[in-house]
Short mmCIF file of C-alpha atoms in Angstrom, two decimals:
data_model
loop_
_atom_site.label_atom_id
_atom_site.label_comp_id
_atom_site.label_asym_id
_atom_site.label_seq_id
_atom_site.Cartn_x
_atom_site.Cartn_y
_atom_site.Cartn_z
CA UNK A 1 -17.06 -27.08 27.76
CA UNK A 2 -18.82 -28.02 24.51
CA UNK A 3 -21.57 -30.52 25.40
CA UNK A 4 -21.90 -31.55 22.47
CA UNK A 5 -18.67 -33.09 22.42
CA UNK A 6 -17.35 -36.43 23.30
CA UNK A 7 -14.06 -37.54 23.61
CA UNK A 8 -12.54 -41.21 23.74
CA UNK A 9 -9.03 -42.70 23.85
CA UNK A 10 -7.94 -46.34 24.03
CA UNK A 11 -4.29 -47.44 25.20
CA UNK A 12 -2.92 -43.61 25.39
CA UNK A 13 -3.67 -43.50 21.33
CA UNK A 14 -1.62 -46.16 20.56
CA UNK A 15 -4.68 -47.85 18.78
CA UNK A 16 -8.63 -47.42 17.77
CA UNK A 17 -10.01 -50.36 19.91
CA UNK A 18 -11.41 -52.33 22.92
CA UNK A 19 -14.05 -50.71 24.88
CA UNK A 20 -13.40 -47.08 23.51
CA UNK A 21 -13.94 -47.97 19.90
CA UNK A 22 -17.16 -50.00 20.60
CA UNK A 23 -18.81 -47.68 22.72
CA UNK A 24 -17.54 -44.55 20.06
CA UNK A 25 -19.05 -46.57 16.89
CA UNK A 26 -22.04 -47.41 18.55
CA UNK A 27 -22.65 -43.37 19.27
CA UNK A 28 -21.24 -42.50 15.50
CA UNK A 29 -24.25 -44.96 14.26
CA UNK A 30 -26.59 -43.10 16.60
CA UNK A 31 -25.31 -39.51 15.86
CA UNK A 32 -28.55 -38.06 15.24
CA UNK A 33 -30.02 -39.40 18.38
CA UNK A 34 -27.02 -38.27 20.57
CA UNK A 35 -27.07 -34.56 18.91
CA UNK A 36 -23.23 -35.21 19.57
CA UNK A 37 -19.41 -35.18 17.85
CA UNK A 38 -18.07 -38.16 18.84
CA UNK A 39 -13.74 -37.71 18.80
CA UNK A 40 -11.32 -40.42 18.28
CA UNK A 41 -7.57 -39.45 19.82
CA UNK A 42 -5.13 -42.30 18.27
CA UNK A 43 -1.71 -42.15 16.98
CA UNK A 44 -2.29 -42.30 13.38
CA UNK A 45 -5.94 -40.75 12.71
CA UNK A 46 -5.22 -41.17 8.99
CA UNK A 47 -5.57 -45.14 8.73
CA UNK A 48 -9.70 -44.87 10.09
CA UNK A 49 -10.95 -41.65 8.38
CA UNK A 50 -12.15 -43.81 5.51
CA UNK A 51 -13.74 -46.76 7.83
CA UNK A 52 -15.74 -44.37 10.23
CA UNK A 53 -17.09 -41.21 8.56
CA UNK A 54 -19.07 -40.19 11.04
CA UNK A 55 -16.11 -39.95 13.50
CA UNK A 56 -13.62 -37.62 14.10
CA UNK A 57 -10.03 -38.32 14.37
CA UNK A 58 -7.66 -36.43 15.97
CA UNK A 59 -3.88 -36.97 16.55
CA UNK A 60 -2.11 -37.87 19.44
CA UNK A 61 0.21 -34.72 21.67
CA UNK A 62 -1.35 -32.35 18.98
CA UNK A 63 -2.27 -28.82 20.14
CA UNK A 64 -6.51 -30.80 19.24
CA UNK A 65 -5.56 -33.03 21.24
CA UNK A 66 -5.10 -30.69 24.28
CA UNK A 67 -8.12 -28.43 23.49
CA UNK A 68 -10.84 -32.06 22.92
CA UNK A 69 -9.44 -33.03 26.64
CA UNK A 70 -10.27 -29.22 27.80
CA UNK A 71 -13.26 -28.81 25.90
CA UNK A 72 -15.27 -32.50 26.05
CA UNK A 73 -18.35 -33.02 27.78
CA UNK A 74 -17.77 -36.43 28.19
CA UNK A 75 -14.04 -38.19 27.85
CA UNK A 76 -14.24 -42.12 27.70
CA UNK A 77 -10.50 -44.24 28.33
CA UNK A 78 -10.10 -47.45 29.11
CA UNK A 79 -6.90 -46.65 30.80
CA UNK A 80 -5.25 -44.57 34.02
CA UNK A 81 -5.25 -41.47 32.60
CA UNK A 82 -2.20 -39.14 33.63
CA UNK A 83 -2.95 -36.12 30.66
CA UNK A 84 -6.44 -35.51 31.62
CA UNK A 85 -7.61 -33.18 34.00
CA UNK A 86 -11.38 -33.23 34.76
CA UNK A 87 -12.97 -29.70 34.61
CA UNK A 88 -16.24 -28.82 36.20
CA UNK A 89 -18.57 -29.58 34.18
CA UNK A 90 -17.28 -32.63 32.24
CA UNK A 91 -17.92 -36.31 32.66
CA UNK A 92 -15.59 -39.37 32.48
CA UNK A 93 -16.20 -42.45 31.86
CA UNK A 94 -13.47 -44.96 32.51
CA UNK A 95 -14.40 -48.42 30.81
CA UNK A 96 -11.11 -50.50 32.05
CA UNK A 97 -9.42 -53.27 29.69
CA UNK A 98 -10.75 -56.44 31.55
CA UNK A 99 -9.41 -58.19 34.52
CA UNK A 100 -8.45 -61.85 34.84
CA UNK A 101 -7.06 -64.07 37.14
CA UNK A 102 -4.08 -62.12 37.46
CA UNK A 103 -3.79 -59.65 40.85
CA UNK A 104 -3.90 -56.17 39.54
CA UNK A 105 -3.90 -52.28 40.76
CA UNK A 106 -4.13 -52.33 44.89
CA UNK A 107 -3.24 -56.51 44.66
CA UNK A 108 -0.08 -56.08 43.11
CA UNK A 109 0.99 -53.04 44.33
CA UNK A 110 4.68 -54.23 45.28
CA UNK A 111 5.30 -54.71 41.29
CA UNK A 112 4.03 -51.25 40.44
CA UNK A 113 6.07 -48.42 40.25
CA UNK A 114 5.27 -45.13 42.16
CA UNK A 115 4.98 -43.34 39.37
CA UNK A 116 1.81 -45.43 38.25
CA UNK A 117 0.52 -45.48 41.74
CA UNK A 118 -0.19 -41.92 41.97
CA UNK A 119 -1.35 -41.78 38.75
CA UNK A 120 -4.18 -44.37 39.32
CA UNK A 121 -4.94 -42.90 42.86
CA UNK A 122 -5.98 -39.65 40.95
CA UNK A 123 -7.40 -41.33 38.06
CA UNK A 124 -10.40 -42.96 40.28
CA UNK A 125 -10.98 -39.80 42.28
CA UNK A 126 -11.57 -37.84 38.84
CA UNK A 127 -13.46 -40.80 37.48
CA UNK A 128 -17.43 -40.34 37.68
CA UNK A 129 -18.52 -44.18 36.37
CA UNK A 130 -16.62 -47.52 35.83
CA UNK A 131 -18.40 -49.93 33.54
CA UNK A 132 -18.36 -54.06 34.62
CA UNK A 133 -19.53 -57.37 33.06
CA UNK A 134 -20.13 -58.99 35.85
CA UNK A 135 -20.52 -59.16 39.71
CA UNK A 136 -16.98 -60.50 40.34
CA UNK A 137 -15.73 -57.62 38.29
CA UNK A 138 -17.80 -55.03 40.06
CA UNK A 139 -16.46 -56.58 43.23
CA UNK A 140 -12.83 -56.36 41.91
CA UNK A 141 -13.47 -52.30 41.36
CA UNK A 142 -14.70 -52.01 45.06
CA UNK A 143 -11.83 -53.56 46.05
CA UNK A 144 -8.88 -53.72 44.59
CA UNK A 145 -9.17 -50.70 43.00
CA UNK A 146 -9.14 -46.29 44.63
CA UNK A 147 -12.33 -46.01 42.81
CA UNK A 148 -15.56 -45.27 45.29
CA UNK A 149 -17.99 -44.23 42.90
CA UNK A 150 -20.89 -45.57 40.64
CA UNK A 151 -20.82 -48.75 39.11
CA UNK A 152 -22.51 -49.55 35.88
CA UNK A 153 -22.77 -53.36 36.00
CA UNK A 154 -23.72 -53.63 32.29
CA UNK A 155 -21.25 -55.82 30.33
CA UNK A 156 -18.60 -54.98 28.57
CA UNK A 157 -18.83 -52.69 25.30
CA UNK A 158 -15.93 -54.21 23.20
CA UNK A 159 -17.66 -57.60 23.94
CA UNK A 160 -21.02 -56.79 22.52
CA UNK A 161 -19.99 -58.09 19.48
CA UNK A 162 -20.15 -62.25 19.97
CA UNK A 163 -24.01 -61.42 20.34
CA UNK A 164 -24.13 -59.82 16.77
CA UNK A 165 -23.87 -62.03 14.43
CA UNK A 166 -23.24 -59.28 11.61
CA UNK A 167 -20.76 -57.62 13.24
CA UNK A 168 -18.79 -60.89 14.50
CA UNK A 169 -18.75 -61.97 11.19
CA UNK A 170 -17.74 -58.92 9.49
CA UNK A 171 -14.74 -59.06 12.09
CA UNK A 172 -13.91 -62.69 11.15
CA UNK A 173 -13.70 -61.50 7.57
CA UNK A 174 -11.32 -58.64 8.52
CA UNK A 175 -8.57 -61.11 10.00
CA UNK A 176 -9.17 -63.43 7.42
CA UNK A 177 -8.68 -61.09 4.62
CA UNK A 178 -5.81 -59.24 6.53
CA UNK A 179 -3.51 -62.23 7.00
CA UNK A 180 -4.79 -64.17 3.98
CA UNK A 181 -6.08 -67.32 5.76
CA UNK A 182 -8.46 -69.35 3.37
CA UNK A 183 -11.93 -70.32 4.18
CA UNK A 184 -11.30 -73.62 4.73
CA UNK A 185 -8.59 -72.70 7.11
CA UNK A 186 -9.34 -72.88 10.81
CA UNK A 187 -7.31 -70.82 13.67
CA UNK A 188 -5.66 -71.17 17.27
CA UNK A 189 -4.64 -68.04 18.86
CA UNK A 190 -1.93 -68.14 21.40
CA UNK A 191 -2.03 -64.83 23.67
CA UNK A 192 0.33 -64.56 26.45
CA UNK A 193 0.27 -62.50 29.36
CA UNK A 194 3.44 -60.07 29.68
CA UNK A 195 6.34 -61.56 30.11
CA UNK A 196 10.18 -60.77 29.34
CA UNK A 197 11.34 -62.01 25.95
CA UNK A 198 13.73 -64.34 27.45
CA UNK A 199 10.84 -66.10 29.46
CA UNK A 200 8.62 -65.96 25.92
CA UNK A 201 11.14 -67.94 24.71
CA UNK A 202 11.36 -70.73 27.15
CA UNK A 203 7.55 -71.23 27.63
CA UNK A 204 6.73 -71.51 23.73
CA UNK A 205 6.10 -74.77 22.21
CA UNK A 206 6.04 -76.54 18.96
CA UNK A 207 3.40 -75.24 16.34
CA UNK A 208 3.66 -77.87 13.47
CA UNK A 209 3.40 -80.45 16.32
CA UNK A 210 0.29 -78.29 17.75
CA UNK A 211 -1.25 -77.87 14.75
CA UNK A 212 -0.92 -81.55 13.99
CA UNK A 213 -2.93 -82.48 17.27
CA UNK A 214 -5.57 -79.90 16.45
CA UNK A 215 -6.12 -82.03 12.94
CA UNK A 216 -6.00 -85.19 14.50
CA UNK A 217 -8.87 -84.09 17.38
CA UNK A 218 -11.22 -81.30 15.60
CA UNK A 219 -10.12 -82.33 11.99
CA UNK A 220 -9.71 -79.29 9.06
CA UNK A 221 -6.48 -77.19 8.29
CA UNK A 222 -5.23 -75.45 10.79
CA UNK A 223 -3.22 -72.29 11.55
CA UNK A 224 -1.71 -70.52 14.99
CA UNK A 225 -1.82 -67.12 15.48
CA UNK A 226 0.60 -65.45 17.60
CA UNK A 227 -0.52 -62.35 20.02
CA UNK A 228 2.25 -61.59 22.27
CA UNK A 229 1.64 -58.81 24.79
CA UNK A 230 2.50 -54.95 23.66
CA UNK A 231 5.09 -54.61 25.92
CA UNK A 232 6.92 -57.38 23.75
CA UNK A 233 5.60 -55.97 20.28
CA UNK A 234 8.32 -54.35 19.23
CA UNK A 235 10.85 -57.45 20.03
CA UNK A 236 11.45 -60.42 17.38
CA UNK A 237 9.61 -63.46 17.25
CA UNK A 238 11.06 -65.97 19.51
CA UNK A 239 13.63 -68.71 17.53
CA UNK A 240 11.01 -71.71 18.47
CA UNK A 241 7.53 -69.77 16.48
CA UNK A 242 9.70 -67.68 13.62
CA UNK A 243 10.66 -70.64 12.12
CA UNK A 244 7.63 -71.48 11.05
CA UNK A 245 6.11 -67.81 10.13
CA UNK A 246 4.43 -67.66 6.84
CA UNK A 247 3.54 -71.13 6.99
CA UNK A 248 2.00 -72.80 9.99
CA UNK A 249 2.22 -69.39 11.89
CA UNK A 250 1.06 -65.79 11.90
CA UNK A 251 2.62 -62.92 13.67
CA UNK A 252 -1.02 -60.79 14.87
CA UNK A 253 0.76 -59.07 17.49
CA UNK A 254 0.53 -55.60 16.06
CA UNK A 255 -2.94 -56.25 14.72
CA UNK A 256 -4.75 -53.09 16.17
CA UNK A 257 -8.37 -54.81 17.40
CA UNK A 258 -8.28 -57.99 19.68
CA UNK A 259 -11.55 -58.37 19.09
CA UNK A 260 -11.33 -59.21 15.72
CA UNK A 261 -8.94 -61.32 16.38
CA UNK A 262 -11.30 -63.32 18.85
CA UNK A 263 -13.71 -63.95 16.67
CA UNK A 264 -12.13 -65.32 13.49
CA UNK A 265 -9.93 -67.69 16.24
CA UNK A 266 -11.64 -71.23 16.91
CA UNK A 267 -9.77 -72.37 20.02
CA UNK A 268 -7.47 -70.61 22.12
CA UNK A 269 -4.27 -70.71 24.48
CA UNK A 270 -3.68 -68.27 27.25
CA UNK A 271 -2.03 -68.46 30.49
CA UNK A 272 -3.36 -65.59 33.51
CA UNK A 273 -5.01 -63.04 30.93
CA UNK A 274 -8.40 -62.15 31.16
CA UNK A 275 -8.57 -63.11 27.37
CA UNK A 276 -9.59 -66.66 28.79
CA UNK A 277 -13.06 -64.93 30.63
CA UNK A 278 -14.22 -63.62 27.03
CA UNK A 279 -13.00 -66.85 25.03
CA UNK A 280 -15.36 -68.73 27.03
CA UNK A 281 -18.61 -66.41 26.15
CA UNK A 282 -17.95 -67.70 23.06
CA UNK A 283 -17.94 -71.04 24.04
CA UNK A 284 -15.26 -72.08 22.08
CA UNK A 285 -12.61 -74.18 23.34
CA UNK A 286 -9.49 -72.52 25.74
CA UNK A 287 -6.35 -73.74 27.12
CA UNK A 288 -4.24 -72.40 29.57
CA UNK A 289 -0.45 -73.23 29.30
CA UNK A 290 1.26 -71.88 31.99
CA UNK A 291 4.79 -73.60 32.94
CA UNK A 292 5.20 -71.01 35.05
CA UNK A 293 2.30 -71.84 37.18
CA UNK A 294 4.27 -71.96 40.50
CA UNK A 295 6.93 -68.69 39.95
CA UNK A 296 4.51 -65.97 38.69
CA UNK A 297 5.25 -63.50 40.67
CA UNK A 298 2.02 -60.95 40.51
CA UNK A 299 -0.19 -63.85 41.80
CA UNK A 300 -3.62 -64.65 41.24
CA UNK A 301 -7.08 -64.44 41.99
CA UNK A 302 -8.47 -67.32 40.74
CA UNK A 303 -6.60 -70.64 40.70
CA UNK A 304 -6.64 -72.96 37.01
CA UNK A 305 -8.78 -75.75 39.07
CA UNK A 306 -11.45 -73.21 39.38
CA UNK A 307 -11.57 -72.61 35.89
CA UNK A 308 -13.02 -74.50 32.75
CA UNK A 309 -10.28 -74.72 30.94
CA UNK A 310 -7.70 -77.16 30.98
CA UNK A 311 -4.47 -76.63 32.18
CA UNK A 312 -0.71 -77.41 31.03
CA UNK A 313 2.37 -76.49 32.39
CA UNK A 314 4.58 -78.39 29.68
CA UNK A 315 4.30 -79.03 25.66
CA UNK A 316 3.59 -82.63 26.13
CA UNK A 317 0.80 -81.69 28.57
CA UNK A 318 -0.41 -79.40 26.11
CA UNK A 319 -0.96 -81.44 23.24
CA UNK A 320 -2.76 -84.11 25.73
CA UNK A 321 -5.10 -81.51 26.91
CA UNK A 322 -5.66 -80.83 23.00
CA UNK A 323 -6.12 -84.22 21.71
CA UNK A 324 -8.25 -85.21 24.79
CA UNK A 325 -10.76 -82.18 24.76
CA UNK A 326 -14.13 -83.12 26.09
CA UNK A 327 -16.48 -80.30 24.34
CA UNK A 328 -19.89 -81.72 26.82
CA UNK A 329 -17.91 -81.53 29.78
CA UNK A 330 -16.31 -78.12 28.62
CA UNK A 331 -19.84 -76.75 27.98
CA UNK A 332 -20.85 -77.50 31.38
CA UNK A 333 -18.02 -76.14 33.37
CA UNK A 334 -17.86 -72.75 31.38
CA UNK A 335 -21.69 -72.53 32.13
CA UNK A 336 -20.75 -73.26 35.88
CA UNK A 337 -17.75 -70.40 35.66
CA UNK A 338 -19.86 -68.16 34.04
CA UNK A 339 -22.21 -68.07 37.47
CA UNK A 340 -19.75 -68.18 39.35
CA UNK A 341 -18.47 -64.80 37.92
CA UNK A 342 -21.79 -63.36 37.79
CA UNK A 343 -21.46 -62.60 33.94
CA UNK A 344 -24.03 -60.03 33.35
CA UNK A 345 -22.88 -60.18 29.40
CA UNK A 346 -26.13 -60.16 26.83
CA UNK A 347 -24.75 -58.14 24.13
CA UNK A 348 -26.12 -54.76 25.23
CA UNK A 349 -23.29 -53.01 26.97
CA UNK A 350 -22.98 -50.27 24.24
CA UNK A 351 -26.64 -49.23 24.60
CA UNK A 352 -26.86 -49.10 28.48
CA UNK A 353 -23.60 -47.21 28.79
CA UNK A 354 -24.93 -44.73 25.98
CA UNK A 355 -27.99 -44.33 27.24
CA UNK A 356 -26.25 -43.70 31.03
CA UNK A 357 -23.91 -41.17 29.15
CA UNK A 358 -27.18 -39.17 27.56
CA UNK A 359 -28.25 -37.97 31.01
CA UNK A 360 -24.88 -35.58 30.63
CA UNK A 361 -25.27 -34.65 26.97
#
């Protein structure tokens, strides 16, 4: 065991991103404090080198791969890791992806498959801290989840980032540049929960009609943004939003940083993500649109009347929920959710968990 050596992961590699990439950019920036390598495993290490020199990338199922997991002191993931088998002497840190209204893990364990089961079973025995951004979170972990051990209620790393102004607005400037959306140009994000392709297609709606409703109630240009689960990624746009790509609409599906992506959008539409709880630190407006309301079949946690954000189960409904947003009342009731949540988030999460991680280094 090196421990000088830190190891994170996000999404099995796929991408550099959510809580993994905060919490490893925060430690590159602090190198000389740590007295640590910080180690990046993701699919394609060549596409960061340039952005993150004091990082080091290394590629997914490569023989480095195998020796970082062998070798770290401390391996950070945000998923149920299957590949990695804690040694003595190393220290895992597993930072999760967020949790919504959606049941998840123990809650909707008649949709998972065996397989996964096991996997997450051995996962939380390995696991030696689970970060949290709030109480009902931390609550969640206890007990929904096969974890038993310590609990960093701290926030969430990869949401640090609405409290810097710097770093939001570099992140805004990324998407903007990226997609080529003009400064004058405002943007709606529409992020769906998984779902089938067929079922994509039936619960989309009209985006020049959307986009006309979001001119007529906030005023400016507009244009939606389209973030359609991974498990969909590699399908085609759905007939009812491709028709308008390159004009009214942008595909940001395979877009590697959500985050990003949440900052540079001014309003949003979800349905049972937990993209909805860190829209609303933001304070900017949320809809849900969920015609599927009554047929989900993973259920949920917490029903749309307890939430801030208004709710739609049809297109027409949608647009009426647009063109008759109250931003006062809004305000008030994500203030309201927020407590009721417990949000403990302050903009800070990188430096607690860093400073928690230390004690091992």
């Amino acid at each position: 065991i090196n421990k000088h050596k830190v190891c994170v992961i996000s999404w099995f590699g796929v991408n550099f991103n959510c809580n993994p990439k905060a919490l490893a950019v925060y430690m590159s920036n602090h190198v000389h404090d740590l007295a640590c390598k910080v180690l990046v495993i993701v699919d394609y290490p060549n596409i960061y080198k340039g952005d993150y020199p004091n990082l080091v990338f290394v590629r997914t199922h490569s023989l480095r791969h195998i020796y970082c997991l062998a070798t770290c002191r401390v391996f950070i993931a945000n998923v149920r890791m299957a590949s990695f088998c804690k040694r003595k002497g190393q220290y895992y840190v597993q930072t999760w992806h967020g949790t919504g209204p959606k049941k998840s893990e123990k809650d909707s364990i008649g949709t998972l498959s065996k397989s996964y089961v096991e996997t997450a079973i051995r996962d939380c025995e390995q696991t030696d801290l689970m970060l949290s951004g709030s109480g009902y979170f931390s609550n969640w972990i206890k007990r929904s989840t096969w974890y038993k051990g310590k609990i960093l209620e701290c926030g969430s790393p990869r949401c640090d980032v609405f409290f810097n102004q710097e770093d939001y607005e570099k992140s805004k400037k990324k998407v903007f540049s990226e997609f080529h959306v003009g400064n004058d140009e405002r943007l709606i994000m529409y992020a769906p929960t998984f779902r089938s392709l067929t079922e994509i297609e039936d619960y989309g709606f009209d985006a020049k009609k959307l986009i006309g409703t979001l001119m007529e109630r906030f005023g400016g240009k507009w244009k939606l943004l389209l973030r359609f689960h991974p498990n969909v990624a590699k399908y085609p746009i759905p007939d009812i939003f491709s028709k308008y790509l390159g004009k009214e609409v942008i595909d940001v599906t395979r877009y590697p940083d959500m985050q990003d992506l949440l900052c540079a959008s001014d309003a949003l539409i979800t349905d049972f993500s937990s993209v909805s709880t860190e829209f609303a630190i933001q304070n900017k407006p949320c809809f849900l649109y969920a015609p599927d309301l009554d047929s989900y079949d993973r259920g949920l946690y917490i029903k749309p009347e307890q939430m801030p954000f208004p709710l739609a189960k049809t297109e027409i409904e949608l647009l009426g929920v647009v063109a008759g947003f109250d931003e006062a009342s809004y305000k008030k009731l994500v203030d309201k959710y927020s407590l009721f949540l417990g949000n403990v988030e302050k903009g800070c999460a990188c430096r607690e968990v860093v400073n928690e991680i230390k004690k091992y280094l």
